[in-house]
PDB file of C-alpha atoms and ligand atoms in Angstrom:
ATOM      1  CA  MET A   1      11.244  10.351 -68.681  1.00  0.00           C
ATOM      2  CA  ALA A   2      14.387  12.644 -69.502  1.00  0.00           C
ATOM      3  CA  TYR A   3      17.753  10.897 -69.201  1.00  0.00           C
ATOM      4  CA  ASP A   4      19.257  11.792 -65.763  1.00  0.00           C
ATOM      5  CA  SER A   5      23.137  12.684 -66.116  1.00  0.00           C
ATOM      6  CA  ASN A   6      23.590  11.692 -62.242  1.00  0.00           C
ATOM      7  CA  ASN A   7      22.757   7.960 -62.939  1.00  0.00           C
ATOM      8  CA  ILE A   8      25.746   5.376 -61.650  1.00  0.00           C
ATOM      9  CA  PHE A   9      26.686   4.418 -64.929  1.00  0.00           C
ATOM     10  CA  ALA A  10      26.830   8.115 -66.317  1.00  0.00           C
ATOM     11  CA  LYS A  11      29.344   8.622 -63.208  1.00  0.00           C
ATOM     12  CA  ILE A  12      31.510   5.538 -64.176  1.00  0.00           C
ATOM     13  CA  ILE A  13      31.622   6.835 -68.107  1.00  0.00           C
ATOM     14  CA  ARG A  14      32.818  10.004 -66.338  1.00  0.00           C
ATOM     15  CA  GLY A  15      35.289   8.397 -64.494  1.00  0.00           C
ATOM     16  CA  GLU A  16      33.720   9.645 -61.243  1.00  0.00           C
ATOM     17  CA  ILE A  17      33.033   6.198 -59.851  1.00  0.00           C
ATOM     18  CA  PRO A  18      35.655   3.311 -60.396  1.00  0.00           C
ATOM     19  CA  CYS A  19      34.688   0.311 -62.117  1.00  0.00           C
ATOM     20  CA  LYS A  20      36.536  -3.024 -63.317  1.00  0.00           C
ATOM     21  CA  LYS A  21      36.603  -2.473 -66.976  1.00  0.00           C
ATOM     22  CA  VAL A  22      36.577  -5.219 -69.386  1.00  0.00           C
ATOM     23  CA  TYR A  23      36.243  -3.138 -72.886  1.00  0.00           C
ATOM     24  CA  GLU A  24      36.221   0.395 -73.696  1.00  0.00           C
ATOM     25  CA  ASP A  25      36.098   2.201 -77.029  1.00  0.00           C
ATOM     26  CA  ALA A  26      34.827   5.788 -78.185  1.00  0.00           C
ATOM     27  CA  GLU A  27      31.351   4.776 -78.161  1.00  0.00           C
ATOM     28  CA  VAL A  28      30.938   1.457 -75.825  1.00  0.00           C
ATOM     29  CA  LEU A  29      32.158   0.532 -72.175  1.00  0.00           C
ATOM     30  CA  ALA A  30      32.188  -2.859 -70.626  1.00  0.00           C
ATOM     31  CA  PHE A  31      32.587  -3.916 -66.804  1.00  0.00           C
ATOM     32  CA  GLU A  32      32.159  -6.076 -64.462  1.00  0.00           C
ATOM     33  CA  ASP A  33      28.662  -6.202 -62.553  1.00  0.00           C
ATOM     34  CA  ILE A  34      29.228  -4.942 -58.560  1.00  0.00           C
ATOM     35  CA  SER A  35      26.934  -8.085 -57.783  1.00  0.00           C
ATOM     36  CA  PRO A  36      27.439 -10.886 -59.896  1.00  0.00           C
ATOM     37  CA  ALA A  37      24.805 -12.891 -60.829  1.00  0.00           C
ATOM     38  CA  ALA A  38      27.190 -15.663 -62.421  1.00  0.00           C
ATOM     39  CA  PRO A  39      30.755 -16.591 -62.721  1.00  0.00           C
ATOM     40  CA  LEU A  40      30.523 -14.374 -65.879  1.00  0.00           C
ATOM     41  CA  HIS A  41      28.366 -10.925 -65.435  1.00  0.00           C
ATOM     42  CA  VAL A  42      29.815  -7.993 -67.468  1.00  0.00           C
ATOM     43  CA  LEU A  43      27.679  -4.984 -68.102  1.00  0.00           C
ATOM     44  CA  VAL A  44      27.862  -3.411 -71.726  1.00  0.00           C
ATOM     45  CA  ILE A  45      26.655   0.135 -72.114  1.00  0.00           C
ATOM     46  CA  PRO A  46      26.850   2.685 -74.939  1.00  0.00           C
ATOM     47  CA  LYS A  47      28.403   6.115 -73.774  1.00  0.00           C
ATOM     48  CA  GLY A  48      25.599   8.122 -75.219  1.00  0.00           C
ATOM     49  CA  GLU A  49      22.672   9.220 -72.933  1.00  0.00           C
ATOM     50  CA  TYR A  50      20.100   6.640 -73.389  1.00  0.00           C
ATOM     51  CA  ARG A  51      17.817   5.681 -70.378  1.00  0.00           C
ATOM     52  CA  SER A  52      17.049   2.106 -71.540  1.00  0.00           C
ATOM     53  CA  PHE A  53      16.725  -0.196 -74.474  1.00  0.00           C
ATOM     54  CA  ASP A  54      13.569   1.629 -75.440  1.00  0.00           C
ATOM     55  CA  SER A  55      15.461   5.024 -76.038  1.00  0.00           C
ATOM     56  CA  PHE A  56      18.459   3.534 -77.391  1.00  0.00           C
ATOM     57  CA  ALA A  57      16.341   1.578 -79.927  1.00  0.00           C
ATOM     58  CA  ARG A  58      14.385   4.624 -80.804  1.00  0.00           C
ATOM     59  CA  LYS A  59      17.277   7.184 -80.863  1.00  0.00           C
ATOM     60  CA  ALA A  60      20.447   5.532 -81.678  1.00  0.00           C
ATOM     61  CA  SER A  61      21.885   5.606 -85.037  1.00  0.00           C
ATOM     62  CA  PRO A  62      21.998   2.409 -87.125  1.00  0.00           C
ATOM     63  CA  GLU A  63      25.746   2.559 -86.748  1.00  0.00           C
ATOM     64  CA  GLU A  64      25.653   3.004 -83.261  1.00  0.00           C
ATOM     65  CA  MET A  65      23.355   0.352 -82.592  1.00  0.00           C
ATOM     66  CA  VAL A  66      25.301  -2.149 -84.865  1.00  0.00           C
ATOM     67  CA  HIS A  67      28.401  -1.246 -83.269  1.00  0.00           C
ATOM     68  CA  PHE A  68      27.238  -1.677 -79.923  1.00  0.00           C
ATOM     69  CA  PHE A  69      25.846  -5.152 -80.710  1.00  0.00           C
ATOM     70  CA  ARG A  70      29.003  -6.429 -82.497  1.00  0.00           C
ATOM     71  CA  VAL A  71      30.811  -5.258 -79.308  1.00  0.00           C
ATOM     72  CA  VAL A  72      28.482  -7.286 -77.157  1.00  0.00           C
ATOM     73  CA  GLN A  73      29.113 -10.357 -79.621  1.00  0.00           C
ATOM     74  CA  LYS A  74      32.874  -9.897 -79.582  1.00  0.00           C
ATOM     75  CA  LEU A  75      32.925  -9.902 -75.780  1.00  0.00           C
ATOM     76  CA  ALA A  76      31.242 -12.849 -75.755  1.00  0.00           C
ATOM     77  CA  GLU A  77      33.723 -14.616 -77.934  1.00  0.00           C
ATOM     78  CA  GLU A  78      36.784 -13.044 -76.337  1.00  0.00           C
ATOM     79  CA  LEU A  79      35.593 -14.188 -72.749  1.00  0.00           C
ATOM     80  CA  ASP A  80      35.137 -17.443 -74.075  1.00  0.00           C
ATOM     81  CA  VAL A  81      31.337 -18.022 -73.803  1.00  0.00           C
ATOM     82  CA  LYS A  82      30.358 -18.262 -77.378  1.00  0.00           C
ATOM     83  CA  GLU A  83      30.828 -22.250 -77.398  1.00  0.00           C
ATOM     84  CA  SER A  84      29.510 -22.908 -73.944  1.00  0.00           C
ATOM     85  CA  GLY A  85      26.650 -20.434 -74.187  1.00  0.00           C
ATOM     86  CA  TYR A  86      25.414 -17.316 -72.431  1.00  0.00           C
ATOM     87  CA  ARG A  87      22.745 -15.116 -71.856  1.00  0.00           C
ATOM     88  CA  LEU A  88      21.812 -11.502 -72.644  1.00  0.00           C
ATOM     89  CA  ILE A  89      19.450  -9.522 -70.291  1.00  0.00           C
ATOM     90  CA  THR A  90      18.241  -5.844 -70.775  1.00  0.00           C
ATOM     91  CA  ASN A  91      15.479  -4.739 -68.373  1.00  0.00           C
ATOM     92  CA  HIS A  92      13.507  -1.625 -68.974  1.00  0.00           C
ATOM     93  CA  GLY A  93      11.345   0.257 -66.373  1.00  0.00           C
ATOM     94  CA  ALA A  94      10.168  -0.728 -62.989  1.00  0.00           C
ATOM     95  CA  GLU A  95       8.349  -3.788 -63.885  1.00  0.00           C
ATOM     96  CA  GLY A  96      11.200  -4.951 -66.127  1.00  0.00           C
ATOM     97  CA  GLY A  97      13.294  -4.751 -62.997  1.00  0.00           C
ATOM     98  CA  GLN A  98      15.497  -1.673 -64.081  1.00  0.00           C
ATOM     99  CA  THR A  99      17.546  -0.150 -61.253  1.00  0.00           C
ATOM    100  CA  VAL A 100      19.927   1.939 -62.949  1.00  0.00           C
ATOM    101  CA  ASP A 101      18.619   4.362 -65.645  1.00  0.00           C
ATOM    102  CA  HIS A 102      21.279   4.037 -68.370  1.00  0.00           C
ATOM    103  CA  PHE A 103      20.656   1.518 -70.971  1.00  0.00           C
ATOM    104  CA  HIS A 104      22.736  -1.614 -70.344  1.00  0.00           C
ATOM    105  CA  ILE A 105      22.840  -5.133 -71.487  1.00  0.00           C
ATOM    106  CA  HIS A 106      23.928  -7.945 -68.970  1.00  0.00           C
ATOM    107  CA  LEU A 107      26.136 -10.534 -70.315  1.00  0.00           C
ATOM    108  CA  LEU A 108      25.979 -13.531 -68.159  1.00  0.00           C
ATOM    109  CA  GLY A 109      28.018 -17.039 -68.713  1.00  0.00           C
ATOM    110  CA  LYS A 110      30.138 -19.521 -67.212  1.00  0.00           C
ATOM    111  CA  LYS A 111      27.326 -21.654 -65.414  1.00  0.00           C
ATOM    112  CA  PRO A 112      24.427 -23.164 -66.736  1.00  0.00           C
ATOM    113  CA  MET A 113      21.027 -20.596 -66.635  1.00  0.00           C
ATOM    114  CA  SER A 114      17.785 -21.696 -65.724  1.00  0.00           C
ATOM    115  CA  LYS A 115      14.903 -21.910 -68.006  1.00  0.00           C
ATOM    116  CA  LEU A 116      12.980 -19.136 -66.939  1.00  0.00           C
ATOM    117  CA  LEU A 117      13.964 -15.837 -65.975  1.00  0.00           C
ATOM    118  CA  ALA A 118      15.974 -16.450 -62.911  1.00  0.00           C
ATOM    119  CA  THR A 119      19.967 -16.692 -63.273  1.00  0.00           C
ATOM    120  CA  GLU A 120      19.860 -19.449 -60.492  1.00  0.00           C
TER     121      GLU A 120
HETATM  122  P1  AMP B   1      19.537  -3.368 -63.649  1.00  0.00           P
HETATM  123  O1  AMP B   1      18.810  -3.969 -62.595  1.00  0.00           O
HETATM  124  O2  AMP B   1      19.023  -4.204 -64.850  1.00  0.00           O
HETATM  125  O3  AMP B   1      19.267  -1.952 -63.976  1.00  0.00           O
HETATM  126  O4  AMP B   1      20.868  -3.586 -63.489  1.00  0.00           O
HETATM  127  C1  AMP B   1      21.848  -2.743 -62.682  1.00  0.00           C
HETATM  128  C2  AMP B   1      23.334  -3.547 -62.417  1.00  0.00           C
HETATM  129  O5  AMP B   1      24.142  -2.472 -61.956  1.00  0.00           O
HETATM  130  C3  AMP B   1      22.914  -4.552 -61.236  1.00  0.00           C
HETATM  131  O6  AMP B   1      23.139  -5.984 -61.772  1.00  0.00           O
HETATM  132  C4  AMP B   1      24.116  -3.996 -60.091  1.00  0.00           C
HETATM  133  O7  AMP B   1      24.667  -4.995 -59.383  1.00  0.00           O
HETATM  134  C5  AMP B   1      24.744  -3.197 -61.071  1.00  0.00           C
HETATM  135  N1  AMP B   1      25.575  -2.349 -60.576  1.00  0.00           N
HETATM  136  C6  AMP B   1      25.151  -1.020 -59.562  1.00  0.00           C
HETATM  137  N2  AMP B   1      25.864  -0.329 -59.351  1.00  0.00           N
HETATM  138  C7  AMP B   1      27.060  -0.705 -60.174  1.00  0.00           C
HETATM  139  C8  AMP B   1      28.587  -0.368 -60.147  1.00  0.00           C
HETATM  140  N3  AMP B   1      29.081   0.624 -59.205  1.00  0.00           N
HETATM  141  N4  AMP B   1      29.293  -0.909 -60.695  1.00  0.00           N
HETATM  142  C9  AMP B   1      29.209  -2.046 -61.074  1.00  0.00           C
HETATM  143  N5  AMP B   1      27.852  -2.706 -61.294  1.00  0.00           N
HETATM  144  C10 AMP B   1      26.782  -2.014 -60.879  1.00  0.00           C
END
């Protein structure tokens, strides 16, 4: 399926919708989730047009992928959950529970996570 540049995260990247920014560089943006599922709930997104993990994994360059995941790791460290622990989630497609069609990683922490899929 084609990327829809009217999705809400594309609008956030373009500055058309505000966000609580946590980090930004030329390729990556991180901001607080509007409906947090844990005391720490940050969304990390590439600025490139990737609909989900699937297209990111297929189309992004190795350099882009490494940079993206290094930013996720660095944020976890800087947001002080490296020692206490954290959970990364990415949803792909309808049955994966994806609601915004721009690839994003949820970084969740600062509370114990459940053993299975739910965060509480
Ligand atoms: P997913 O269901 O995996 O696609 O995750 C989408 C996430 O985006 C959800 O956790 C929403 O709470 C979050 N979200 C939706 N709109 C906004 C927004 N304007 N600012 C920040 N987070 C948002």
